[in-house]
Short mmCIF file of C-alpha atoms in Angstrom, two decimals:
data_model
loop_
_atom_site.label_atom_id
_atom_site.label_comp_id
_atom_site.label_asym_id
_atom_site.label_seq_id
_atom_site.Cartn_x
_atom_site.Cartn_y
_atom_site.Cartn_z
CA MET A 1 2.18 -2.93 46.58
CA LYS A 2 0.23 -4.20 43.34
CA SER A 3 -0.84 -7.85 43.36
CA ARG A 4 0.44 -10.07 40.92
CA PRO A 5 -2.06 -10.54 38.01
CA GLN A 6 -4.11 -13.81 38.00
CA TRP A 7 -2.93 -14.79 34.41
CA LYS A 8 0.81 -14.25 35.18
CA GLY A 9 2.78 -17.42 35.06
CA SER A 10 -0.31 -19.41 33.76
CA LEU A 11 0.51 -22.28 31.53
CA VAL A 12 -1.96 -22.63 28.30
CA GLY A 13 -1.77 -25.58 25.91
CA GLY A 14 0.48 -27.54 28.24
CA ARG A 15 3.49 -25.42 27.09
CA TYR A 16 3.03 -21.80 26.94
CA GLU A 17 3.74 -19.83 29.96
CA LEU A 18 2.29 -16.41 30.07
CA VAL A 19 4.93 -13.64 30.99
CA SER A 20 3.48 -10.40 30.26
CA LEU A 21 0.49 -8.41 28.68
CA LEU A 22 1.44 -6.89 25.26
CA GLY A 23 -1.94 -5.42 24.53
CA GLN A 24 -5.64 -5.87 25.01
CA GLY A 25 -8.86 -4.73 23.18
CA GLY A 26 -12.63 -5.13 23.89
CA MET A 27 -12.76 -8.91 22.89
CA SER A 28 -9.10 -10.27 23.37
CA GLN A 29 -5.83 -10.03 25.12
CA VAL A 30 -2.21 -10.53 23.68
CA TYR A 31 0.51 -11.91 26.00
CA LEU A 32 4.22 -12.57 25.71
CA ALA A 33 4.80 -16.12 26.45
CA LYS A 34 7.89 -18.60 26.76
CA ASP A 35 7.88 -22.00 25.30
CA ASN A 36 8.56 -24.58 27.79
CA LYS A 37 9.02 -27.26 25.43
CA LEU A 38 11.42 -25.04 23.16
CA LYS A 39 13.50 -23.49 25.58
CA GLY A 40 14.41 -19.87 24.93
CA LYS A 41 11.73 -19.37 22.51
CA ARG A 42 9.04 -16.70 22.84
CA TRP A 43 5.57 -16.56 21.28
CA ALA A 44 2.88 -13.97 21.10
CA VAL A 45 -0.37 -15.42 22.32
CA LYS A 46 -3.73 -14.13 21.62
CA GLU A 47 -6.55 -15.03 23.99
CA VAL A 48 -10.09 -14.83 23.02
CA ALA A 49 -13.21 -15.85 24.73
CA CYS A 50 -15.28 -18.41 22.77
CA VAL A 51 -18.92 -18.56 23.47
CA GLY A 52 -21.43 -19.95 21.00
CA THR A 53 -20.80 -18.44 17.77
CA ASP A 54 -17.60 -16.68 18.89
CA GLU A 55 -16.18 -20.19 18.67
CA THR A 56 -16.66 -20.28 15.00
CA ALA A 57 -15.26 -17.02 14.46
CA PHE A 58 -12.29 -17.95 16.30
CA LEU A 59 -11.66 -21.15 14.28
CA GLU A 60 -12.02 -19.02 10.88
CA GLU A 61 -9.57 -16.57 12.12
CA ALA A 62 -7.19 -19.26 12.97
CA GLU A 63 -7.51 -21.27 9.70
CA MET A 64 -7.08 -17.92 7.76
CA LEU A 65 -4.06 -17.12 9.33
CA ALA A 66 -2.53 -20.76 8.90
CA LYS A 67 -2.81 -20.27 5.21
CA LEU A 68 -1.05 -17.13 5.07
CA GLY A 69 2.65 -16.95 3.79
CA HIS A 70 3.85 -13.47 3.79
CA ALA A 71 6.88 -12.21 5.76
CA GLN A 72 5.01 -9.07 7.02
CA LEU A 73 1.79 -11.00 8.20
CA PRO A 74 1.96 -12.94 11.62
CA GLN A 75 2.86 -16.56 11.25
CA LEU A 76 0.52 -18.88 13.20
CA VAL A 77 2.17 -21.84 14.94
CA ASP A 78 -0.36 -23.40 17.04
CA TYR A 79 -3.99 -22.52 17.93
CA PHE A 80 -6.50 -24.36 20.55
CA ILE A 81 -9.77 -23.88 22.66
CA THR A 82 -9.47 -24.98 26.21
CA ALA A 83 -12.08 -26.82 28.31
CA GLY A 84 -12.90 -23.30 29.92
CA GLY A 85 -14.00 -21.95 26.58
CA ASN A 86 -10.91 -19.59 25.93
CA GLY A 87 -9.40 -19.71 22.47
CA TYR A 88 -5.62 -19.28 21.97
CA LEU A 89 -3.65 -18.23 18.74
CA VAL A 90 0.02 -18.90 19.12
CA MET A 91 1.95 -16.51 16.80
CA ASP A 92 5.54 -15.34 16.19
CA TYR A 93 6.62 -12.46 18.61
CA ILE A 94 7.44 -9.36 16.88
CA GLU A 95 9.41 -6.95 18.76
CA GLY A 96 9.03 -3.21 18.40
CA PRO A 97 6.54 -0.41 18.76
CA THR A 98 3.44 -0.10 17.09
CA LEU A 99 2.98 2.88 14.57
CA GLN A 100 0.64 4.45 17.18
CA ASP A 101 3.25 4.19 19.84
CA LEU A 102 5.92 5.99 17.33
CA PHE A 103 3.36 8.46 16.40
CA GLU A 104 2.74 9.35 20.00
CA LYS A 105 6.46 9.35 20.88
CA ASN A 106 7.12 11.72 18.06
CA GLN A 107 4.45 14.46 19.36
CA ARG A 108 2.19 13.26 16.50
CA GLU A 109 4.58 14.13 13.70
CA LEU A 110 6.35 11.82 11.47
CA PRO A 111 8.41 12.35 8.37
CA ILE A 112 6.49 12.34 5.15
CA LYS A 113 9.03 10.04 3.63
CA LEU A 114 8.42 7.45 6.45
CA ILE A 115 4.70 7.63 6.10
CA ILE A 116 5.10 7.01 2.25
CA HIS A 117 7.69 4.16 3.00
CA ILE A 118 5.05 2.77 5.37
CA ALA A 119 2.14 3.08 2.83
CA PHE A 120 4.18 1.26 0.00
CA GLN A 121 4.66 -1.79 2.49
CA LEU A 122 0.95 -1.94 3.56
CA LEU A 123 -0.17 -1.81 -0.13
CA ASP A 124 2.21 -4.82 -0.69
CA ILE A 125 0.47 -6.69 2.01
CA PHE A 126 -3.04 -5.65 0.89
CA HIS A 127 -2.17 -6.67 -2.87
CA TYR A 128 -1.10 -10.01 -1.43
CA LEU A 129 -4.38 -10.46 0.82
CA HIS A 130 -6.79 -9.18 -1.85
CA THR A 131 -5.14 -11.54 -4.53
CA PHE A 132 -5.22 -14.46 -2.29
CA GLN A 133 -6.62 -17.81 -3.51
CA PRO A 134 -9.19 -19.31 -3.60
CA ARG A 135 -11.02 -16.10 -2.09
CA PRO A 136 -9.41 -12.86 -1.31
CA ILE A 137 -8.93 -11.75 2.36
CA ILE A 138 -10.20 -8.27 3.44
CA TYR A 139 -8.37 -7.13 6.56
CA ARG A 140 -10.98 -4.33 7.43
CA ASP A 141 -9.32 -2.89 10.62
CA LEU A 142 -6.34 -0.76 9.42
CA LYS A 143 -5.01 1.61 12.10
CA PRO A 144 -1.86 2.69 13.46
CA SER A 145 -1.92 0.39 16.55
CA ASN A 146 -2.37 -2.78 14.25
CA VAL A 147 1.02 -1.86 12.51
CA MET A 148 4.19 -2.79 13.98
CA ILE A 149 7.58 -1.05 13.02
CA ASN A 150 10.81 -2.76 13.60
CA GLN A 151 14.21 -0.80 13.98
CA HIS A 152 14.47 -1.03 9.89
CA ASN A 153 11.09 0.71 9.39
CA GLN A 154 9.90 -2.63 8.11
CA VAL A 155 6.05 -2.96 8.75
CA ARG A 156 4.17 -6.05 10.18
CA LEU A 157 0.46 -6.10 10.23
CA ILE A 158 -1.11 -7.79 13.29
CA ASP A 159 -4.60 -8.65 14.46
CA PHE A 160 -6.76 -10.37 11.93
CA GLY A 161 -9.68 -10.67 14.30
CA VAL A 162 -12.11 -8.99 12.06
CA ALA A 163 -10.31 -9.96 8.80
CA ARG A 164 -12.95 -12.14 6.44
CA GLN A 165 -12.79 -13.87 3.22
CA PHE A 166 -14.44 -12.07 0.26
CA LYS A 167 -17.81 -13.80 -0.88
CA GLN A 168 -18.67 -12.52 -4.39
CA GLY A 169 -22.51 -11.61 -4.66
CA GLN A 170 -22.84 -11.16 -1.10
CA THR A 171 -24.80 -7.90 -0.27
CA SER A 172 -23.65 -7.43 3.37
CA ASP A 173 -21.24 -8.66 5.94
CA THR A 174 -22.34 -10.87 8.80
CA MET A 175 -20.65 -8.35 11.28
CA GLN A 176 -20.15 -4.67 11.03
CA MET A 177 -16.63 -4.52 12.36
CA GLY A 178 -13.84 -1.81 12.20
CA THR A 179 -12.66 0.92 14.26
CA ILE A 180 -14.37 4.29 14.37
CA GLY A 181 -12.30 6.96 12.98
CA PHE A 182 -10.71 4.58 10.15
CA ALA A 183 -13.51 2.39 9.05
CA ALA A 184 -15.17 2.88 5.57
CA PRO A 185 -18.77 4.07 5.18
CA GLU A 186 -19.81 0.65 4.27
CA GLN A 187 -18.78 -0.75 7.47
CA TYR A 188 -20.87 1.56 9.48
CA LEU A 189 -23.87 0.55 7.21
CA GLY A 190 -23.39 -3.03 7.28
CA LEU A 191 -22.85 -3.51 3.63
CA GLN A 192 -20.52 -5.71 1.61
CA THR A 193 -17.07 -4.95 2.18
CA ASP A 194 -14.37 -5.65 -0.41
CA ALA A 195 -10.64 -4.73 -1.28
CA ARG A 196 -11.83 -1.03 -1.68
CA THR A 197 -12.82 -0.97 2.12
CA ASP A 198 -9.34 -1.67 3.01
CA LEU A 199 -8.09 1.08 0.72
CA TYR A 200 -10.23 3.66 2.32
CA THR A 201 -9.00 2.63 5.92
CA LEU A 202 -5.60 3.38 4.34
CA GLY A 203 -6.57 6.83 3.33
CA SER A 204 -8.13 7.43 6.77
CA MET A 205 -4.68 6.22 8.41
CA LEU A 206 -2.76 8.47 5.97
CA TYR A 207 -5.04 11.39 6.74
CA TYR A 208 -4.67 10.70 10.63
CA LEU A 209 -0.74 10.53 10.22
CA LEU A 210 -0.46 13.50 8.13
CA SER A 211 -2.81 15.56 9.98
CA GLY A 212 -1.25 15.56 13.45
CA GLY A 213 -3.93 12.88 14.69
CA HIS A 214 -7.07 14.15 13.28
CA TYR A 215 -9.83 11.89 12.11
CA VAL A 216 -11.08 12.00 8.77
CA TYR A 217 -14.89 11.93 9.67
CA SER A 218 -14.32 15.23 11.93
CA LYS A 219 -11.95 17.04 9.45
CA ALA A 220 -12.37 20.58 9.40
CA LYS A 221 -9.89 21.24 6.82
CA PRO A 222 -8.38 19.40 3.75
CA LEU A 223 -5.08 18.13 4.07
CA GLU A 224 -3.08 21.00 2.26
CA LEU A 225 -4.39 23.34 4.81
CA ARG A 226 -3.20 21.37 7.70
CA GLN A 227 0.23 20.59 6.43
CA ASP A 228 1.54 22.59 3.41
CA ASP A 229 4.38 20.37 2.44
CA ILE A 230 2.50 17.44 1.42
CA PRO A 231 3.11 16.45 -2.04
CA GLU A 232 0.22 16.84 -4.65
CA THR A 233 0.41 13.42 -5.62
CA LEU A 234 -0.21 12.14 -1.96
CA ARG A 235 -3.05 14.47 -1.46
CA THR A 236 -5.00 13.67 -4.44
CA THR A 237 -4.57 9.91 -4.06
CA ILE A 238 -5.60 10.16 -0.51
CA HIS A 239 -8.85 12.08 -1.69
CA PHE A 240 -9.59 9.22 -4.23
CA LEU A 241 -9.27 6.71 -1.29
CA LEU A 242 -11.65 8.77 0.84
CA GLN A 243 -14.54 8.81 -1.43
CA ASP A 244 -17.78 7.47 0.28
CA GLN A 245 -18.96 5.44 -2.63
CA PRO A 246 -16.68 2.41 -3.24
CA GLN A 247 -16.77 2.74 -7.26
CA ASN A 248 -15.37 6.28 -6.91
CA ARG A 249 -12.25 5.09 -5.00
CA CYS A 250 -8.90 3.87 -5.87
CA GLN A 251 -9.82 0.34 -6.77
CA THR A 252 -6.87 -1.82 -5.96
CA ALA A 253 -3.54 -1.60 -4.01
CA MET A 254 -1.63 -1.94 -7.21
CA GLU A 255 -3.58 1.28 -8.52
CA VAL A 256 -2.49 3.36 -5.30
CA LYS A 257 1.09 2.11 -5.55
CA LEU A 258 1.30 3.21 -9.25
CA ARG A 259 -0.21 6.53 -8.36
CA LEU A 260 2.40 7.13 -5.72
CA ARG A 261 5.38 5.70 -7.64
CA SER A 262 6.99 9.24 -8.37
CA LEU A 263 7.22 9.79 -4.52
CA THR A 264 9.71 6.76 -3.83
CA PRO A 265 12.93 5.44 -5.36
CA ASP A 266 12.43 2.87 -8.15
CA ALA A 267 14.07 0.08 -6.11
CA ASP A 268 11.04 0.26 -3.73
CA LEU A 269 8.52 -0.35 -6.33
CA LEU A 270 10.35 -3.08 -8.44
CA ILE A 271 9.75 -6.80 -8.40
CA THR A 272 13.21 -8.11 -8.26
CA GLU A 273 14.49 -9.65 -11.43
CA SER A 274 18.32 -9.69 -11.20
CA HIS A 275 18.57 -11.08 -14.72
CA LEU A 276 17.11 -7.97 -16.33
CA GLU A 277 19.39 -5.34 -17.79
CA ALA A 278 19.56 -1.87 -16.37
CA PRO A 279 18.01 0.99 -18.30
CA LEU A 280 19.98 2.08 -21.21
CA HIS A 281 19.48 5.80 -20.61
CA GLN A 282 18.57 8.01 -17.79
CA SER A 283 15.92 10.52 -18.52
CA ASN A 284 14.16 13.25 -16.54
CA THR A 285 10.80 11.99 -17.93
CA THR A 286 8.43 10.85 -15.16
CA ASP A 287 7.40 7.25 -15.17
CA LYS A 288 4.25 6.89 -17.34
CA LEU A 289 1.84 4.03 -18.25
CA ILE A 290 0.03 4.61 -21.33
CA VAL A 291 -2.75 2.40 -22.38
CA ILE A 292 -3.54 2.53 -26.28
CA GLY A 293 -6.54 0.79 -27.83
CA GLY A 294 -9.04 1.27 -30.60
CA LEU A 295 -12.91 2.27 -30.00
CA PHE A 296 -13.43 -0.73 -32.53
CA ALA A 297 -11.38 -3.12 -34.30
CA GLY A 298 -8.91 -2.18 -37.37
CA VAL A 299 -8.68 1.42 -36.23
CA GLY A 300 -4.93 1.61 -36.00
CA ALA A 301 -4.05 1.27 -32.44
CA THR A 302 -0.92 -0.86 -33.07
CA PHE A 303 0.35 1.26 -35.63
CA THR A 304 -0.12 4.44 -33.46
CA ALA A 305 1.65 2.52 -30.56
CA ILE A 306 4.85 1.74 -32.80
CA THR A 307 4.71 5.10 -33.95
CA LEU A 308 4.92 6.60 -30.46
CA ALA A 309 7.46 3.93 -29.44
CA ARG A 310 9.84 5.08 -32.32
CA ILE A 311 9.32 8.70 -31.78
CA LEU A 312 10.49 8.29 -28.01
CA HIS A 313 13.49 6.25 -29.42
CA ALA A 314 14.43 9.15 -31.75
CA LEU A 315 14.00 11.43 -28.50
CA GLN A 316 16.44 8.85 -26.68
CA ILE A 317 13.79 8.05 -24.06
CA PRO A 318 13.74 4.46 -23.05
CA ASN A 319 10.41 2.99 -23.39
CA ALA A 320 8.68 -0.22 -23.73
CA LEU A 321 5.77 -1.46 -26.09
CA VAL A 322 3.70 -4.23 -24.67
CA GLU A 323 1.23 -6.48 -26.54
CA GLN A 324 -1.75 -7.36 -24.16
CA PRO A 325 -1.40 -11.07 -24.15
CA THR A 326 -5.07 -11.84 -24.52
CA ILE A 327 -5.48 -10.37 -28.03
CA GLU A 328 -4.83 -11.58 -31.42
CA PRO A 329 -1.04 -11.71 -32.20
CA ASP A 330 0.04 -8.79 -34.34
CA LEU A 331 3.18 -7.15 -33.05
CA TYR A 332 6.00 -10.12 -33.56
CA MET A 333 4.99 -10.06 -37.15
CA LEU A 334 4.83 -6.54 -37.93
CA LEU A 335 8.31 -6.19 -36.58
CA TYR A 336 9.56 -9.38 -38.26
CA GLY A 337 10.35 -11.07 -35.03
CA ASP A 338 11.75 -14.13 -36.82
CA ARG A 339 14.52 -12.04 -38.22
CA HIS A 340 15.01 -9.16 -35.65
CA ALA A 341 14.24 -10.88 -32.20
CA PRO A 342 17.27 -12.10 -30.30
CA SER A 343 17.95 -15.50 -30.07
CA PRO A 344 17.27 -17.52 -27.94
CA TYR A 345 14.12 -15.42 -27.13
CA MET A 346 11.18 -15.92 -24.68
CA PHE A 347 8.19 -13.86 -25.02
CA PRO A 348 7.89 -12.01 -21.58
CA SER A 349 4.21 -12.98 -21.06
CA ASP A 350 5.23 -16.71 -21.17
CA HIS A 351 7.79 -16.08 -18.67
CA ILE A 352 5.65 -14.13 -16.46
CA CYS A 353 3.19 -17.26 -16.21
CA ASP A 354 6.02 -19.88 -15.97
CA PRO A 355 8.16 -18.95 -12.92
CA THR A 356 10.35 -21.91 -13.56
CA SER A 357 11.56 -20.46 -16.75
CA THR A 358 14.78 -18.52 -17.44
CA PHE A 359 14.30 -15.27 -18.91
CA THR A 360 16.32 -14.62 -22.00
CA THR A 361 17.87 -11.54 -23.54
CA PRO A 362 15.18 -8.65 -23.93
CA TRP A 363 14.31 -7.69 -27.32
CA ILE A 364 15.70 -4.10 -27.43
CA ASN A 365 15.79 -1.92 -30.49
CA GLY A 366 17.58 1.22 -29.62
CA PHE A 367 15.60 2.75 -26.85
CA THR A 368 12.72 0.67 -27.38
CA THR A 369 11.97 -2.65 -25.70
CA TRP A 370 9.48 -4.72 -27.52
CA ALA A 371 7.24 -7.11 -25.58
CA PRO A 372 4.89 -9.04 -28.03
CA ILE A 373 3.11 -12.09 -27.51
CA ASN A 374 3.71 -15.53 -29.25
CA PRO A 375 2.44 -15.39 -32.97
CA ASP A 376 0.82 -18.68 -32.03
CA GLY A 377 -1.07 -17.06 -29.42
CA PHE A 378 -1.03 -16.77 -25.64
CA GLN A 379 -1.63 -20.23 -24.02
CA GLY A 380 -1.99 -19.32 -20.32
CA THR A 381 -4.62 -17.76 -18.24
CA TRP A 382 -3.60 -13.85 -17.94
CA GLN A 383 -4.59 -12.26 -14.65
CA VAL A 384 -4.32 -8.99 -13.09
CA SER A 385 -1.31 -9.89 -10.88
CA HIS A 386 0.60 -10.98 -14.27
CA ALA A 387 0.19 -7.42 -15.96
CA PHE A 388 1.62 -5.71 -13.12
CA LYS A 389 4.61 -8.07 -12.73
CA LEU A 390 5.21 -7.61 -16.47
CA LEU A 391 4.82 -3.79 -15.94
CA HIS A 392 7.42 -3.82 -13.18
CA MET A 393 9.79 -6.39 -15.08
CA LEU A 394 9.91 -4.08 -18.11
CA LYS A 395 10.58 -0.98 -16.12
CA LYS A 396 11.00 2.06 -18.27
CA PRO A 397 10.24 5.50 -18.14
CA ILE A 398 7.44 5.23 -20.45
CA ILE A 399 5.35 2.01 -21.06
CA LEU A 400 3.00 1.81 -23.80
CA TRP A 401 0.42 -0.87 -23.65
CA ASP A 402 -1.55 -1.96 -26.71
CA VAL A 403 -4.91 -3.53 -25.71
CA SER A 404 -6.57 -3.52 -29.19
CA THR A 405 -10.29 -3.42 -28.32
CA GLN A 406 -10.20 -5.57 -25.18
CA TRP A 407 -11.21 -2.84 -22.84
CA GLU A 408 -13.56 -4.95 -20.87
CA HIS A 409 -10.94 -7.77 -19.92
CA PRO A 410 -10.26 -7.49 -16.13
CA ALA A 411 -6.43 -6.93 -16.43
CA VAL A 412 -6.97 -4.06 -18.84
CA GLN A 413 -9.59 -2.39 -16.90
CA GLU A 414 -6.87 -2.57 -13.76
CA LEU A 415 -4.20 -1.05 -16.15
CA CYS A 416 -6.67 1.80 -17.03
CA TYR A 417 -7.33 2.38 -13.16
CA SER A 418 -3.67 2.84 -12.99
CA ALA A 419 -2.59 4.45 -16.32
CA ASP A 420 -1.39 7.97 -16.61
CA GLU A 421 -2.77 8.38 -19.97
CA ILE A 422 -5.49 6.48 -21.98
CA ILE A 423 -5.49 6.91 -25.87
CA VAL A 424 -8.62 5.74 -27.84
CA LEU A 425 -8.17 5.47 -31.57
CA VAL A 426 -11.24 6.20 -33.75
CA ASP A 427 -11.81 6.52 -37.47
CA SER A 428 -14.25 8.71 -39.49
CA LEU A 429 -16.59 5.87 -40.95
CA PRO A 430 -20.20 6.86 -40.17
CA GLY A 431 -22.10 4.67 -37.84
CA LYS A 432 -19.17 3.06 -36.06
CA CYS A 433 -19.10 5.22 -33.16
CA ASP A 434 -22.81 4.67 -32.72
CA ARG A 435 -22.49 0.83 -32.49
CA PRO A 436 -23.68 -0.51 -28.81
CA SER A 437 -20.25 -1.85 -28.08
CA SER A 438 -18.71 1.62 -29.09
CA ARG A 439 -21.37 3.38 -26.75
CA LYS A 440 -20.70 1.19 -23.94
CA ARG A 441 -16.91 1.77 -24.14
CA ILE A 442 -17.40 5.48 -24.36
CA GLU A 443 -19.38 5.27 -21.13
CA GLN A 444 -16.47 3.32 -19.63
CA PHE A 445 -13.95 5.85 -20.77
CA ALA A 446 -16.11 8.76 -19.24
CA SER A 447 -16.08 6.85 -15.74
CA TYR A 448 -12.37 6.81 -16.01
CA GLN A 449 -12.35 10.59 -16.68
CA GLN A 450 -14.56 11.10 -13.83
CA ARG A 451 -12.10 9.52 -11.55
CA GLY A 452 -9.31 11.78 -12.83
CA LYS A 453 -7.87 9.66 -15.56
CA LYS A 454 -6.84 11.57 -18.73
CA VAL A 455 -8.44 9.84 -21.76
CA HIS A 456 -7.46 11.17 -25.28
CA TYR A 457 -9.01 10.52 -28.59
CA ILE A 458 -6.74 10.31 -31.78
CA ALA A 459 -8.47 10.20 -35.23
CA ASN A 460 -6.94 8.01 -37.95
CA GLY A 461 -7.44 9.66 -41.28
CA VAL A 462 -8.42 13.01 -42.41
CA LEU A 463 -11.87 14.35 -43.39
CA PRO A 464 -12.87 17.42 -45.38
CA PRO A 465 -13.61 20.27 -42.98
CA HIS A 466 -17.52 20.48 -43.62
CA VAL A 467 -17.73 16.73 -42.76
CA ARG A 468 -15.15 16.74 -40.03
CA MET A 469 -17.28 18.89 -37.83
CA ASP A 470 -20.33 16.67 -37.89
CA TRP A 471 -18.03 13.80 -37.01
CA GLN A 472 -16.43 15.37 -34.15
CA ASN A 473 -19.78 16.27 -32.73
CA SER A 474 -20.48 12.53 -32.48
CA LEU A 475 -17.68 11.86 -30.21
CA PRO A 476 -17.45 12.67 -26.58
CA SER A 477 -14.55 15.08 -27.12
CA ASN A 478 -12.70 16.48 -29.89
CA PRO A 479 -9.71 14.26 -31.01
CA LEU A 480 -6.50 15.51 -29.65
CA CYS A 481 -4.62 14.56 -32.76
CA THR A 482 -5.12 13.03 -36.32
CA MET A 483 -2.91 10.49 -37.55
CA PRO A 484 -1.75 11.21 -41.21
CA LEU A 485 -2.63 8.84 -44.16
CA ILE A 486 0.48 7.00 -45.44
CA ALA A 487 0.15 5.30 -48.77
CA ARG A 488 -0.60 1.58 -48.14
CA SER A 489 1.86 0.63 -51.06
CA GLU A 490 4.77 2.24 -48.80
CA VAL A 491 3.49 0.37 -45.73
CA ILE A 492 3.53 -2.77 -47.46
CA GLN A 493 6.96 -2.24 -49.22
CA ALA A 494 8.46 -1.67 -45.83
CA MET A 495 6.99 -4.44 -44.12
CA TRP A 496 8.18 -6.89 -47.01
CA LYS A 497 11.75 -5.56 -46.37
CA GLY A 498 11.19 -6.13 -42.49
CA ASP A 499 11.54 -2.52 -42.05
CA CYS A 500 9.57 -0.34 -39.72
CA ILE A 501 8.14 2.57 -41.58
CA GLN A 502 8.16 4.68 -38.49
CA ASP A 503 11.86 4.59 -38.61
CA GLN A 504 11.92 6.35 -42.17
CA PRO A 505 12.84 9.86 -41.48
CA GLN A 506 10.42 11.35 -43.96
CA HIS A 507 7.47 9.35 -42.32
CA LEU A 508 8.78 9.88 -38.58
CA ASN A 509 8.90 13.74 -39.01
CA ILE A 510 5.14 13.87 -40.33
CA LEU A 511 4.06 11.42 -37.58
CA PHE A 512 5.74 13.51 -34.93
CA ASP A 513 4.19 16.71 -36.14
CA ALA A 514 0.90 14.85 -36.11
CA LEU A 515 1.30 13.45 -32.53
CA LYS A 516 2.79 16.55 -31.01
CA PRO A 517 -0.34 17.42 -29.14
CA PHE A 518 -0.25 14.48 -27.38
CA LEU A 519 3.45 14.44 -26.99
CA SER A 520 3.32 17.79 -25.30
CA GLU A 521 0.94 16.41 -22.67
CA ILE A 522 3.73 13.90 -21.67
CA LEU A 523 7.02 15.13 -22.18
CA PRO A 524 8.94 18.24 -21.21
CA TYR A 525 9.32 20.90 -23.50
CA GLU A 526 13.22 20.31 -23.75
CA SER A 527 12.55 16.67 -24.95
CA LEU A 528 10.29 17.73 -27.71
CA ASN A 529 12.76 20.37 -28.59
CA GLN A 530 15.37 18.06 -29.06
CA PHE A 531 13.37 16.31 -31.89
CA ALA A 532 12.74 19.70 -33.49
CA LEU A 533 16.54 20.28 -33.53
CA GLN A 534 17.13 17.33 -35.61
CA PRO A 535 17.68 18.11 -39.43
CA ARG A 536 14.96 17.23 -41.58
CA LYS A 537 15.44 15.83 -45.10
CA SER A 538 13.78 17.70 -47.93
CA ILE A 539 12.14 15.85 -50.83
CA PHE A 540 15.33 16.64 -52.94
CA SER A 541 17.72 15.02 -50.38
CA ARG A 542 17.55 11.74 -52.46
CA PHE A 543 18.59 13.49 -55.44
CA ASN A 544 21.48 15.01 -53.63
CA LYS A 545 22.89 11.70 -52.71
CA ARG A 546 22.54 10.53 -56.30
CA GLY A 547 24.50 13.63 -57.75
#
């Protein structure tokens, strides 16, 4: 007969009676405890031996947990250190198996859909932790035994024993913590950990779950050879998560989520906004984020963005054009917002930064939703999280994001990490591409290409053939398209009338032909063919009308 454990029935903190052992590791034990003050209430009580500096670490974990307010993270209700030198964290008790338990119960094989569903929830949790204020929180120890799953397949992340707050500029961590088989290289080397460390551990865990329990450091085969039905998007994303150098990995949780968005229903991705209208049109076009800007100022990025929006409108593909809130306002005036915007109208960027506001009717023009900034200028502080909330709020099959020349803004860089396509407008004036700012941006675009991003250069204006070749050789790659010249007088005349010149058939047809090489990159052939089937007016059509 087994003897009764010495701890069983012990009372800690004067009220928590230890009932059973839920789990244990090298440094702590977690017990199920009943509350002798709140009858019927049960808690998970974590016991940690606090000796010397361990007491400081315990208090740091307790204070960190006390600040968290996320439904899928442990809720701390009490903490204390006893006279005997043991620290106790009292947290809400979560019923259910760990992901490791579930994995083993199913002979180390889980449905890919379930693994993706779990990954998306973990990415949401990481986004919350990594954007926590005043300092991000780095979890550092993701593994299946630290993930709990309830009967609805909802995830709870437990055990923050090795989590830490990120300190900018620090070159190394005070402790080299993590779990062998899942930890990132910088954890083994004692270097600084950051959000990308958690993303590496996510990649390690996904590899483990998808390979039948093989650790990534001992892998003999790539994932596609271990299991041939893993979606390519998932495999390539895991590849980017598992790069040894942090700068070569996916950079944020939101970037990973956007990479994987085609693998899960839209409802799992959206930030709920019940007041938004449903899409006008269902399209077979895969969701795409397209970032558009100029290599330098005044090169026609906004004109090109409007052109793409109206071509998509003509193809009956719902789209949205977003004006980066930190640039000089332009779009509202170009579209004659005072005349065409709905009334009342609230600028989406203002709404995002003021959660108490009531979002009014979106500005929809056919299949295009316009999202300009206030012509008086954006007054708030635009952060990365705001960009992604706006991106999801304006959920459309294709979102065009005009960044002008603000490639260095943190939110723009974040969007570029997540973008499906990046368009850079250039013109042929000598010397502009050789400016220091242009060279720096070209290096930045090259770094995106190295990480698998598609960067397209589009030229604005036509050059004679003998000059064009010399100019193209000065660019990192040949322009994919060339925007045609449209008489300035016609553009001005349309603007004074409050019209969009891109909606005039004779101009839209020319612009479509010019941008067709890029459109072929993002749209299926059937969609492009729909535009080609539209009747085109000849230069004599206006005379036929008069006759």
